[in-house]
Amino acid sequence: MAKPNVIKKEDLITAAKECLVEKGIEKFTLRAVADVAMVTQGTIYYHFRTKEQLLLEVVKDICDGSWKELSQINEDVISQAIISAKSRCSHDSFFHKLFLTLVVTGFNNDKIREQLGNILMQENEALSKSILKLWTKSPIEGVSIETWGVFLNAIVDGLALQALVSKNCSIENTFEELEQLIIGLDRLTNLGDGK
Amino acid sequence: MAKPNVIKKEDLITAAKECLVEKGIEKFTLRAVADVAMVTQGTIYYHFRTKEQLLLEVVKDICDGSWKELSQINEDVISQAIISAKSRCSHDSFFHKLFLTLVVTGFNNDKIREQLGNILMQENEALSKSILKLWTKSPIEGVSIETWGVFLNAIVDGLALQALVSKNCSIENTFEELEQLIIGLDRLTNLGDGK
Amino acid sequence: MAKPNVIKKEDLITAAKECLVEKGIEKFTLRAVADVAMVTQGTIYYHFRTKEQLLLEVVKDICDGSWKELSQINEDVISQAIISAKSRCSHDSFFHKLFLTLVVTGFNNDKIREQLGNILMQENEALSKSILKLWTKSPIEGVSIETWGVFLNAIVDGLALQALVSKNCSIENTFEELEQLIIGLDRLTNLGDGK
Amino acid sequence: MAKPNVIKKEDLITAAKECLVEKGIEKFTLRAVADVAMVTQGTIYYHFRTKEQLLLEVVKDICDGSWKELSQINEDVISQAIISAKSRCSHDSFFHKLFLTLVVTGFNNDKIREQLGNILMQENEALSKSILKLWTKSPIEGVSIETWGVFLNAIVDGLALQALVSKNCSIENTFEELEQLIIGLDRLTNLGDGK
DNA sequence: CATGAATGAGGCTTCATTCAT
DNA sequence: AATGAATGAAGCCTCATTCAT
């Protein structure tokens, strides 16, 4: 009956992610995860002592992934931001659905919230740092370059949220204009330099 | 205080909201709602056919409220946006927690998503319309005024999300700079006009 | 589906007792109780918030019963003790099985132990008090009359234990001799008086 | 300390005893035993075919131990009984807790009950035999010397039970009086002889 | 010998829902 | 109009047991 050494923790985490996106936190049941991973519930308990633990490891996994991604962003903020935004909204709504689901779950789970809070902060910082390399001064007086990172991050998340909620997305269009916005801001910066 | 036993339904919806924020969708149980409303579970079933129905009426209630609020926004987009943003983030995180919770619930419930999609769209439109009254042209080339509404809305939601997740928020500061951003954009518009 | 107002708490407690005796603490399962009471497990949870609560109420019920019994013992200690002993051992091993089961359960449950400790103490005291009325002095020097109560109680419990463990009980016989023992002690007392 | 990995089976039985006393039969789990013995559950199955088997061997071990102890009782019944009683009640409640736990478990397991029944009987007999050597006639008419063994055994068990249940034991005191009781009975015997 | 991974049955508990009152 | 008793399905979790290594 026992088939040792077949399933890895990673597989279970992947299955858990799938369930979270597919069914939402409300119906995120260990039976569902077990079914997707084609294992028994007992197996899940062998690897994670509790449901919450599994959830936490899902969060950790996402954070680690996000961290890896961030550490590779170096220069081209614009394209990077747009790509990231698009990827999260359209062809890969998976990630953003998962992310928002966990954020909301975090409202009532400090451990989760803390971890997610960290990546958001890191994202902000990474964006700010990258922008600093591009812009010598802020395109708009009164808005520090650091804060531009926060705004950019916020706008990407906000658009993602809209995309997830509104099916009929003229979102494609919006993203093009987001690109234009950044180009425009860039230009403003140089303009200021030129003076 | 007077006339108890009369507006029951609204009371239940209020209680439901409280529970949603307090416990999250995961532990949003009819017993909890009943306890908060100081009623029995049976009473809930007298007023709502089912748990989902209660949830839908909560969503509807929020949408109606949002709609009323929107119809009062007329002119001063800037202050309005800032106030709204601030209120949702700091002293009244209640609303935004509730909103995001429902958004995530909507990921797996089309009826809910549709309604929430509508308010987001209305918010976008209302903001765009108001901006149109202020700006004769867009401060940044390539970004339509309509889209500015979308961006503004997105940034407000995105910042709210950050505020909810990061406890130690230097958010106060960020909002001031958001105000500066809008002022700056405003100036850019007039600048273009003047030329 | 719902059949209100049919089962009373008492019935559930009775069913629980039966299960405890029939299956032992090891297999004292709520499903079993539900089956015996011909109810669903949910019903048990409506009346007792938890399994332990049910167990505690069983203990309380026994203690109350024991207390009532004790408060009726007045004079004839001898016959009373013998009757009690016999009843607990032979035709009503039910009680003693239940009692010992709960005692052992109490080893790892302070609330239970405390309650059972109380009845034991009360039994001791009741016996001592009754003996005091019969004997003006102790039949054996160095053994206080109070302690005779403790010894009597201990011997009754000890015999019961033996009766429960040894099937082929020549217990009947033993009880008759217990009666003789008490008569003999009684005689010793008077003997001392006569001097 | 030397030669680990050798007497495994005994170690497991010892660990099992510890678990039984520590957690009670209810939570007597193989995982717990494995943890205490610092082995894996699999290892237990290497040595015992089943959980019940382990339990039975625990019982057997106790019975053997008890048997050894009994075969050493020769003469001094009084001191022996008191010592045994005290040891079981106070500084070594371990044994009595274990014993009673197994007794209760035996209520629903004939193999266990039979074995425990045997030791009880052997104890009775051993005590009776020893008493016979001391007393030429019974101190109380109508109570056979054989039965005195049974009573002594019962009283020791009964007191142990009280000691285990009542925390705040004036038990120390009681044991001294038990000693006095036996001395007194002894005197009665000789008294009868002298006449 | 011993282990660790896996199983599946069953335990406790929660919860939406129903129904008689 | 409202309640409280009851249900049954399902959730989380534990545990004895098996098996490949």
Short mmCIF file of C-alpha atoms in Angstrom, two decimals, chain A residues 140-141 188, chain B residues 75-79 130-140 145 148 152 178-194:
data_model
loop_
_atom_site.label_atom_id
_atom_site.label_comp_id
_atom_site.label_asym_id
_atom_site.label_seq_id
_atom_site.Cartn_x
_atom_site.Cartn_y
_atom_site.Cartn_z
CA ILE A 140 7.91 65.72 -10.89
CA GLU A 141 8.92 68.08 -8.14
CA LEU A 188 10.66 64.89 -18.48
CA GLU B 75 -14.92 68.77 -9.26
CA ASP B 76 -12.02 68.58 -7.00
CA VAL B 77 -10.51 65.32 -8.15
CA ILE B 78 -7.27 65.87 -6.40
CA SER B 79 -8.45 66.29 -2.87
CA SER B 130 -13.68 64.59 -13.38
CA ILE B 131 -10.19 64.84 -14.74
CA LEU B 132 -11.59 65.87 -18.08
CA LYS B 133 -13.14 68.87 -16.40
CA LEU B 134 -9.79 69.92 -14.98
CA TRP B 135 -7.37 69.14 -17.71
CA THR B 136 -7.81 70.25 -21.25
CA LYS B 137 -5.02 68.00 -22.36
CA SER B 138 -3.04 65.13 -20.91
CA PRO B 139 0.12 66.05 -19.02
CA ILE B 140 1.98 63.25 -20.73
CA ILE B 145 -7.15 61.37 -20.15
CA TRP B 148 -5.34 58.75 -16.31
CA LEU B 152 -5.22 57.04 -10.56
CA LEU B 178 0.88 61.42 -4.19
CA GLU B 179 -0.70 64.80 -3.67
CA GLN B 180 2.45 66.43 -4.99
CA LEU B 181 2.34 64.12 -7.98
CA ILE B 182 -1.13 65.23 -8.88
CA ILE B 183 -0.28 68.86 -8.35
CA GLY B 184 2.75 68.37 -10.52
CA LEU B 185 0.71 66.78 -13.27
CA ASP B 186 -1.77 69.58 -13.03
CA ARG B 187 1.02 72.08 -13.48
CA LEU B 188 2.31 70.20 -16.51
CA THR B 189 -1.09 70.48 -18.09
CA ASN B 190 -1.26 74.20 -17.64
CA LEU B 191 2.33 74.52 -18.79
CA GLY B 192 1.40 72.87 -22.04
CA ASP B 193 -1.56 75.22 -22.30
CA GLY B 194 0.50 78.28 -21.77
#
